[in-house]
CSV table of C-alpha atoms in Angstrom, one decimal:
chain,number,residue,atom,x,y,z
A,30,UNK,CA,4.4,10.9,-7.2
A,31,UNK,CA,7.1,11.4,-5.1
A,32,UNK,CA,7.0,7.7,-3.4
A,33,UNK,CA,8.3,8.8,-0.1
A,34,UNK,CA,6.3,7.3,2.6
A,35,UNK,CA,8.0,4.8,4.6
A,36,UNK,CA,6.9,1.5,5.7
A,37,UNK,CA,6.8,2.3,9.4
A,38,UNK,CA,5.3,5.7,8.9
A,39,UNK,CA,2.4,4.4,6.8
A,40,UNK,CA,1.6,2.1,9.8
A,41,UNK,CA,1.5,4.9,11.9
A,42,UNK,CA,-0.5,7.0,9.5
A,43,UNK,CA,-3.1,4.3,9.0
A,44,UNK,CA,-3.4,3.5,12.9
A,45,UNK,CA,-4.1,7.3,13.7
A,46,UNK,CA,-6.5,7.6,10.8
A,47,UNK,CA,-8.5,4.4,12.1
A,48,UNK,CA,-8.5,5.6,15.5
A,49,UNK,CA,-9.9,8.8,14.6
A,50,UNK,CA,-12.1,8.4,11.6
A,51,UNK,CA,-15.1,5.8,10.7
A,52,UNK,CA,-14.8,6.0,7.1
A,53,UNK,CA,-13.1,3.7,4.6
A,54,UNK,CA,-9.4,4.7,4.3
A,55,UNK,CA,-7.5,4.3,1.0
A,56,UNK,CA,-4.1,4.4,0.2
A,57,UNK,CA,-2.1,5.2,-3.2
A,58,UNK,CA,1.8,4.8,-2.8
A,59,UNK,CA,4.0,5.3,-6.0
A,60,UNK,CA,6.8,3.0,-6.5
A,61,UNK,CA,9.2,5.8,-7.4
A,62,UNK,CA,11.7,5.0,-4.7
A,63,UNK,CA,11.0,1.1,-4.3
A,64,UNK,CA,8.8,1.5,-1.1
A,65,UNK,CA,5.4,1.3,-2.3
A,66,UNK,CA,5.1,-2.7,-1.7
A,67,UNK,CA,6.4,-2.2,1.9
A,68,UNK,CA,4.5,0.7,2.6
A,69,UNK,CA,1.6,-1.1,1.5
A,70,UNK,CA,2.0,-4.1,3.2
A,71,UNK,CA,2.3,-2.0,6.7
A,72,UNK,CA,-0.6,-0.2,6.1
A,73,UNK,CA,-2.5,-3.5,5.3
A,74,UNK,CA,-1.1,-4.7,8.7
A,75,UNK,CA,-2.6,-1.4,10.1
A,76,UNK,CA,-6.0,-2.0,8.8
A,77,UNK,CA,-6.3,0.1,5.5
A,78,UNK,CA,-9.4,-0.6,3.6
A,79,UNK,CA,-8.0,-0.2,0.2
A,80,UNK,CA,-4.7,0.1,-1.5
A,81,UNK,CA,-4.2,1.0,-5.4
A,82,UNK,CA,-2.0,-1.5,-7.6
A,83,UNK,CA,-1.3,-1.6,-11.4
A,84,UNK,CA,-1.5,-4.2,-14.1
A,85,UNK,CA,2.0,-5.5,-14.4
A,86,UNK,CA,2.9,-3.9,-17.7
A,87,UNK,CA,2.4,-0.3,-15.9
A,88,UNK,CA,3.5,-1.2,-12.5
A,89,UNK,CA,6.6,0.0,-10.8
A,90,UNK,CA,8.8,3.1,-11.3
A,91,UNK,CA,6.0,5.9,-11.5
A,92,UNK,CA,3.3,3.5,-11.3
A,93,UNK,CA,2.0,1.5,-8.1
A,94,UNK,CA,2.9,-2.1,-7.0
A,95,UNK,CA,2.1,-5.0,-9.4
A,96,UNK,CA,-1.4,-6.4,-8.9
A,97,UNK,CA,0.1,-9.9,-9.4
A,98,UNK,CA,2.2,-9.5,-6.5
A,99,UNK,CA,-0.8,-8.8,-4.3
A,100,UNK,CA,-2.5,-11.7,-5.4
A,101,UNK,CA,0.2,-14.3,-4.7
A,102,UNK,CA,0.8,-12.5,-1.1
A,103,UNK,CA,-3.1,-13.0,-0.5
A,104,UNK,CA,-3.4,-16.3,-2.0
A,105,UNK,CA,-0.4,-17.6,-0.1
A,106,UNK,CA,-2.4,-17.1,3.1
A,107,UNK,CA,-5.1,-19.1,2.5
């Protein structure tokens, strides 16, 4: 539950894993340091297959980014 994965490190990690593996990649970032949303976004840009999210009342701090946040992000793209 450290929450220390930086956004551009997440991008590089996912890119490297996708180049080497042919299985789905799942990311779990805790929001302890406030970087989970940005790290997940960069992982999505790199092609991650799944991310963990939390219901709003359980999100952020030691949880994950809020599910509602991602619904708004993805709905605004369509």
